[in-house]
Short mmCIF file of C-alpha atoms in Angstrom, two decimals:
data_model
loop_
_atom_site.label_atom_id
_atom_site.label_comp_id
_atom_site.label_asym_id
_atom_site.label_seq_id
_atom_site.Cartn_x
_atom_site.Cartn_y
_atom_site.Cartn_z
CA MET T 764 49.73 78.41 2.90
CA ILE T 765 47.74 81.35 1.56
CA GLU T 766 47.80 84.47 3.71
CA ARG T 767 44.61 84.42 5.78
CA ASP T 768 44.76 87.93 7.26
CA GLY T 769 42.08 90.24 5.92
CA ARG T 770 43.50 92.78 3.51
CA TYR T 771 40.85 93.62 0.88
CA ARG T 772 37.65 95.66 1.32
CA ILE T 773 34.50 94.29 -0.29
CA GLN T 774 34.49 96.71 -3.24
CA VAL T 775 38.05 95.69 -4.10
CA VAL T 776 37.05 92.02 -4.04
CA ALA T 777 34.06 92.82 -6.26
CA GLU T 778 36.38 94.37 -8.84
CA MET T 779 38.90 91.52 -8.55
CA THR T 780 36.33 88.77 -9.05
CA GLY T 781 33.51 90.40 -11.01
CA ILE T 782 31.01 89.45 -8.29
CA PRO T 783 28.95 92.43 -7.02
CA ALA T 784 29.31 93.43 -3.37
CA PRO T 785 25.60 92.70 -2.62
CA THR T 786 26.10 89.18 -3.99
CA LEU T 787 29.17 88.67 -1.81
CA ARG T 788 27.18 89.73 1.23
CA ALA T 789 24.30 87.44 0.22
CA TRP T 790 26.64 84.46 -0.20
CA GLU T 791 28.12 85.08 3.23
CA ARG T 792 24.71 85.48 4.86
CA ARG T 793 22.96 82.56 3.17
CA TYR T 794 25.75 80.05 2.61
CA GLY T 795 28.49 81.02 5.06
CA VAL T 796 31.18 81.37 2.41
CA PRO T 797 33.45 83.18 2.53
CA VAL T 798 33.48 84.60 6.06
CA PRO T 799 35.72 87.67 6.06
CA THR T 800 37.14 89.24 9.18
CA ARG T 801 35.74 92.53 10.45
CA THR T 802 37.39 95.79 11.43
CA ALA T 803 36.49 97.62 14.62
CA ALA T 804 34.05 99.63 12.50
CA ALA T 805 32.49 96.36 11.20
CA TYR T 806 33.90 96.68 7.67
CA ARG T 807 34.56 93.35 5.95
CA LEU T 808 38.18 92.49 5.17
CA TYR T 809 38.81 89.59 2.80
CA SER T 810 41.98 87.51 2.78
CA ASP T 811 43.69 85.95 -0.24
CA GLN T 812 42.02 82.70 0.83
CA ASP T 813 38.61 84.41 0.76
CA VAL T 814 39.27 85.84 -2.71
CA ALA T 815 40.26 82.40 -3.98
CA MET T 816 37.03 80.98 -2.54
CA VAL T 817 34.95 83.66 -4.27
CA ARG T 818 36.61 82.89 -7.58
CA ARG T 819 35.91 79.19 -7.07
CA LEU T 820 32.24 79.93 -6.32
CA ARG T 821 32.05 82.14 -9.41
CA ASP T 822 33.56 79.47 -11.66
CA LEU T 823 31.36 76.69 -10.30
CA CYS T 824 28.21 78.77 -10.80
CA ALA T 825 29.29 79.73 -14.31
CA GLY T 826 29.67 76.02 -15.00
CA GLY T 827 26.08 75.35 -13.98
CA VAL T 828 26.51 74.28 -10.36
CA SER T 829 23.88 75.73 -8.02
CA ILE T 830 25.19 78.30 -5.56
CA ALA T 831 24.15 76.09 -2.62
CA GLU T 832 26.09 73.12 -3.98
CA ALA T 833 29.03 75.33 -4.97
CA ALA T 834 29.22 76.71 -1.43
CA LYS T 835 29.16 73.20 -0.02
CA GLN T 836 32.03 72.15 -2.29
CA VAL T 837 34.09 75.24 -1.48
CA ARG T 838 33.57 74.84 2.28
CA SER T 839 34.73 71.23 2.12
CA THR T 840 37.84 71.97 0.04
CA GLU T 841 40.71 73.97 1.46
CA VAL T 842 42.11 76.28 -1.22
CA GLU T 843 45.88 76.02 -0.88
CA GLY T 844 48.95 77.11 -2.79
CA PRO T 845 50.39 80.50 -3.66
CA PHE T 846 47.96 83.28 -4.28
CA VAL T 847 47.61 84.05 -7.99
CA GLU T 848 47.04 87.63 -9.01
CA PRO T 849 43.85 88.26 -11.00
CA GLU T 850 44.00 87.28 -14.64
CA SER T 851 44.03 90.09 -17.19
CA PHE T 852 40.85 92.03 -16.57
CA ASP T 853 38.10 91.64 -19.17
CA ALA T 854 35.48 94.34 -18.68
CA PHE T 855 32.88 92.43 -20.70
CA GLU T 856 33.28 89.19 -18.74
CA ALA T 857 33.25 91.16 -15.50
CA ALA T 858 29.99 92.85 -16.54
CA GLN T 859 28.50 89.45 -17.35
CA ALA T 860 29.52 88.13 -13.94
CA ARG T 861 28.05 91.15 -12.14
CA ILE T 862 24.70 90.84 -13.93
CA VAL T 863 24.45 87.08 -13.41
CA GLY T 864 25.50 87.56 -9.79
CA ALA T 865 22.69 90.08 -9.32
CA VAL T 866 20.22 87.60 -10.83
CA LEU T 867 21.49 84.86 -8.49
CA ALA T 868 21.10 87.26 -5.56
CA PHE T 869 17.45 87.85 -6.61
CA ASP T 870 18.04 91.61 -6.57
CA PRO T 871 15.99 93.31 -9.36
CA GLU T 872 17.34 96.79 -8.62
CA LEU T 873 20.91 95.55 -8.82
CA VAL T 874 20.17 93.76 -12.11
CA GLU T 875 18.92 97.06 -13.54
CA ARG T 876 21.95 98.96 -12.27
CA GLU T 877 24.45 96.46 -13.64
CA VAL T 878 22.74 96.26 -17.03
CA SER T 879 22.66 100.06 -17.17
CA ARG T 880 26.39 100.15 -16.40
CA ALA T 881 27.11 97.63 -19.16
CA ILE T 882 25.67 99.72 -21.98
CA TYR T 883 28.56 102.18 -21.65
CA LEU T 884 31.20 99.54 -22.41
CA GLY T 885 31.05 99.96 -26.19
CA SER T 886 28.83 100.14 -29.24
CA ALA T 887 25.36 98.61 -29.20
CA VAL T 888 26.64 95.63 -31.21
CA THR T 889 29.55 95.08 -28.83
CA VAL T 890 27.41 95.37 -25.70
CA PHE T 891 24.81 92.95 -27.05
CA GLU T 892 27.27 90.37 -28.37
CA ARG T 893 29.84 90.58 -25.55
CA VAL T 894 27.58 91.13 -22.53
CA LEU T 895 23.79 91.00 -22.81
CA GLY T 896 23.45 88.08 -25.22
CA PRO T 897 25.89 85.88 -23.24
CA VAL T 898 24.21 86.87 -19.96
CA MET T 899 20.82 85.66 -21.15
CA ARG T 900 22.32 82.42 -22.45
CA GLN T 901 23.89 81.85 -19.02
CA VAL T 902 20.64 82.67 -17.23
CA GLY T 903 18.74 80.37 -19.59
CA ASP T 904 21.17 77.53 -18.87
CA LEU T 905 20.92 78.15 -15.12
CA TRP T 906 17.12 78.12 -15.35
CA HIS T 907 17.11 74.82 -17.26
CA GLU T 908 19.39 73.35 -14.60
CA GLY T 909 17.19 74.59 -11.76
CA THR T 910 19.77 77.03 -10.36
CA VAL T 911 17.58 80.09 -10.90
CA SER T 912 13.81 80.25 -10.59
CA VAL T 913 11.26 81.26 -13.20
CA ALA T 914 10.89 84.59 -11.38
CA GLN T 915 14.64 85.25 -11.55
CA GLU T 916 14.73 84.38 -15.26
CA HIS T 917 11.78 86.70 -15.92
CA ILE T 918 13.47 89.55 -14.05
CA ALA T 919 16.58 89.15 -16.18
CA SER T 920 14.60 88.78 -19.40
CA GLY T 921 12.51 91.85 -18.64
CA VAL T 922 15.42 94.13 -17.77
CA VAL T 923 17.75 92.95 -20.54
CA GLY T 924 14.93 92.81 -23.08
CA ASN T 925 13.90 96.40 -22.43
CA VAL T 926 17.48 97.62 -22.77
CA VAL T 927 18.09 95.69 -26.00
CA ARG T 928 14.85 96.99 -27.51
CA GLY T 929 15.93 100.52 -26.64
CA LEU T 930 19.35 99.99 -28.20
CA ALA T 931 17.78 98.59 -31.36
CA ARG T 932 15.62 101.71 -31.69
CA LEU T 933 18.47 104.12 -31.00
CA VAL T 934 20.88 102.71 -33.58
CA GLN T 935 18.52 102.53 -36.56
CA PRO T 936 20.17 104.30 -39.54
CA ALA T 937 18.58 107.60 -40.56
CA ALA T 938 19.24 107.01 -44.26
CA PRO T 939 19.19 103.23 -44.69
CA SER T 940 20.24 101.55 -47.90
CA ARG T 941 17.73 98.79 -47.33
CA ARG T 942 14.90 97.83 -45.00
CA VAL T 943 13.89 94.44 -43.64
CA VAL T 944 10.96 93.12 -41.65
CA LEU T 945 11.88 90.96 -38.66
CA GLY T 946 9.63 88.66 -36.68
CA CYS T 947 9.66 85.55 -34.53
CA VAL T 948 7.91 82.51 -36.00
CA GLU T 949 4.41 81.96 -34.72
CA ASP T 950 5.41 79.55 -31.92
CA GLU T 951 8.32 81.70 -30.73
CA GLU T 952 8.08 84.03 -27.72
CA HIS T 953 11.78 84.84 -27.20
CA VAL T 954 12.51 88.19 -28.86
CA LEU T 955 16.00 88.96 -27.55
CA GLY T 956 17.75 87.39 -30.54
CA LEU T 957 15.44 89.26 -32.89
CA TYR T 958 16.51 92.62 -31.49
CA GLY T 959 20.13 91.48 -31.55
CA VAL T 960 19.74 90.91 -35.29
CA ALA T 961 18.20 94.38 -35.63
CA ILE T 962 21.23 95.90 -33.88
CA ARG T 963 23.69 94.04 -36.10
CA LEU T 964 21.80 94.95 -39.29
CA ALA T 965 21.70 98.61 -38.22
CA SER T 966 25.50 98.59 -38.01
CA TRP T 967 25.48 97.62 -41.70
CA GLY T 968 23.14 100.47 -42.63
CA ILE T 969 20.02 98.27 -42.84
CA ARG T 970 16.87 99.46 -41.09
CA SER T 971 14.54 96.97 -39.39
CA VAL T 972 10.84 96.90 -38.71
CA GLU T 973 10.28 94.46 -35.83
CA LEU T 974 6.99 92.57 -35.67
CA GLY T 975 7.90 90.88 -32.38
CA ALA T 976 7.02 87.51 -30.88
CA ARG T 977 4.62 84.96 -32.37
CA THR T 978 4.35 86.57 -35.80
CA PRO T 979 2.05 84.44 -37.99
CA PRO T 980 2.52 84.16 -41.77
CA GLU T 981 -0.54 86.40 -42.33
CA ALA T 982 1.17 89.24 -40.45
CA VAL T 983 4.30 88.81 -42.55
CA ALA T 984 2.19 88.88 -45.73
CA ASP T 985 0.48 92.08 -44.58
CA ALA T 986 3.83 93.74 -43.77
CA VAL T 987 5.30 92.69 -47.11
CA ALA T 988 2.31 94.11 -49.00
CA ARG T 989 2.21 97.42 -47.12
CA ILE T 990 5.88 98.12 -46.36
CA ALA T 991 7.50 96.56 -49.45
CA PRO T 992 10.69 95.57 -47.56
CA ASP T 993 13.90 94.41 -49.17
CA GLY T 994 13.86 91.27 -47.08
CA VAL T 995 12.16 89.33 -44.28
CA GLY T 996 13.98 87.76 -41.33
CA LEU T 997 12.49 85.13 -39.03
CA SER T 998 13.83 84.12 -35.61
CA MET T 999 13.48 80.57 -34.30
CA THR T 1000 14.91 79.83 -30.85
CA MET T 1001 13.01 76.63 -30.11
CA ALA T 1002 13.22 73.76 -32.59
CA PRO T 1003 9.78 72.83 -33.92
CA ASP T 1004 8.42 69.42 -34.73
CA PRO T 1005 9.85 68.73 -38.22
CA ALA T 1006 6.46 68.22 -39.88
CA ARG T 1007 4.94 71.32 -38.33
CA GLY T 1008 8.12 73.25 -39.02
CA ALA T 1009 7.95 72.32 -42.71
CA ARG T 1010 4.34 73.52 -42.94
CA MET T 1011 5.24 76.78 -41.20
CA MET T 1012 8.15 77.45 -43.52
CA ALA T 1013 5.98 76.82 -46.57
CA ALA T 1014 3.45 79.32 -45.24
CA TYR T 1015 6.16 81.93 -44.57
CA ALA T 1016 7.68 81.41 -48.02
CA GLU T 1017 4.30 82.10 -49.57
CA ALA T 1018 3.79 85.13 -47.30
CA CYS T 1019 7.07 86.65 -48.46
CA ALA T 1020 5.73 86.69 -52.02
CA GLY T 1021 9.12 86.60 -53.70
CA VAL T 1022 10.84 88.98 -51.25
CA PRO T 1023 14.21 87.54 -50.07
CA TRP T 1024 13.82 85.88 -46.68
CA PHE T 1025 16.08 84.31 -44.10
CA VAL T 1026 15.64 82.23 -40.95
CA GLY T 1027 18.08 82.04 -38.03
CA GLY T 1028 18.38 81.04 -34.40
CA PRO T 1029 19.24 77.96 -32.32
CA GLY T 1030 16.06 76.18 -33.43
CA VAL T 1031 16.56 76.41 -37.18
CA GLY T 1032 18.27 73.04 -37.61
CA PRO T 1033 15.21 70.81 -38.19
CA VAL T 1034 13.84 73.10 -40.93
CA ALA T 1035 17.10 74.22 -42.53
CA GLU T 1036 16.80 72.03 -45.62
CA VAL T 1037 13.15 72.94 -46.07
CA VAL T 1038 14.00 76.64 -45.92
CA ARG T 1039 16.71 76.22 -48.53
CA SER T 1040 14.42 74.18 -50.78
CA LEU T 1041 11.86 77.02 -50.61
CA GLY T 1042 14.45 79.60 -51.61
CA GLY T 1043 15.17 81.01 -48.17
CA LEU T 1044 18.56 81.69 -46.58
CA VAL T 1045 19.53 79.83 -43.40
CA ILE T 1046 21.57 81.71 -40.82
CA ASP T 1047 23.01 78.77 -38.91
CA GLY T 1048 25.95 80.53 -37.26
CA ASP T 1049 27.08 84.00 -36.35
CA LEU T 1050 25.19 86.59 -38.38
CA ALA T 1051 28.39 88.50 -39.12
CA GLU T 1052 29.87 85.41 -40.76
CA THR T 1053 26.99 85.26 -43.23
CA ARG T 1054 26.92 88.99 -43.98
CA ALA T 1055 28.06 88.57 -47.57
CA ARG T 1056 25.41 85.96 -48.35
CA LEU T 1057 22.70 87.99 -46.64
CA GLU T 1058 23.58 91.21 -48.46
CA GLN T 1059 23.73 89.30 -51.74
CA ALA T 1060 20.22 87.96 -51.08
CA LEU T 1061 18.88 91.42 -50.22
CA ALA T 1062 20.48 92.78 -53.38
CA ALA T 1063 17.84 90.92 -55.33
CA LYS T 1064 15.81 94.11 -54.92
CA PRO T 1065 17.20 97.47 -56.04
CA ALA T 1066 18.78 99.51 -53.25
CA ARG T 1067 16.88 102.49 -51.96
CA GLY T 1068 17.99 105.86 -53.23
#
């Protein structure tokens, strides 16, 4: 049997599991799991059994189970066997868990604090790709499954989006070798991936000018004429209707007026062949994996002095 005597304070459990202390208190208050013992001074003390239950809740939620259903499953299943020490600590995964936990707890201030903590874990590229990007994918999945509300998703999007925009501005190279214009296609409102691309390009010495969400072909044409960029990048998170997508890509190809252009994002699949047929580059995987092809495409214009 696992030792049931309380031995860990709440902050220790938070570090062991990656679940913030406010979230642990909220789970106890709302769902009755776990229920730690209390000291004479009313401090919570968690047993090995309690820690195992928290980890089980964490894993179920990460797998898409609602916290209410996860708590019901954990309460009905006795966690037995020898206590296993925490797996090797991954600071990035722990940061993800703390931010998602704060979103699940519906605590905007805690979301801001945890996101602010995360930006000190590494470079802008590392923080985006190892923490903030995965967090928003998790939150998006939880929203689609009904685990988090629209309000919770908007809180996360607002906080994370503001931080990622700030990072993208801060890391822009002072003496770039090339410059690209970035925008979301005209039906696309999700800009997080766009700023993630800007951060990655900046690490390669490429400066970005972001046009933001819902950028129509006319805006791209105007930017190409006035800025004379070395390339144009378009973000597409949601897959369009194939026929409409083909018309859009034709309009963007014309707007680029011979400037190298590329399209990426989870929604690019239905228009990938059209983009290629129009001379564009499709980024259908990790941007870093297509760096050579992208830089080769941008090299179609002379590098800036």
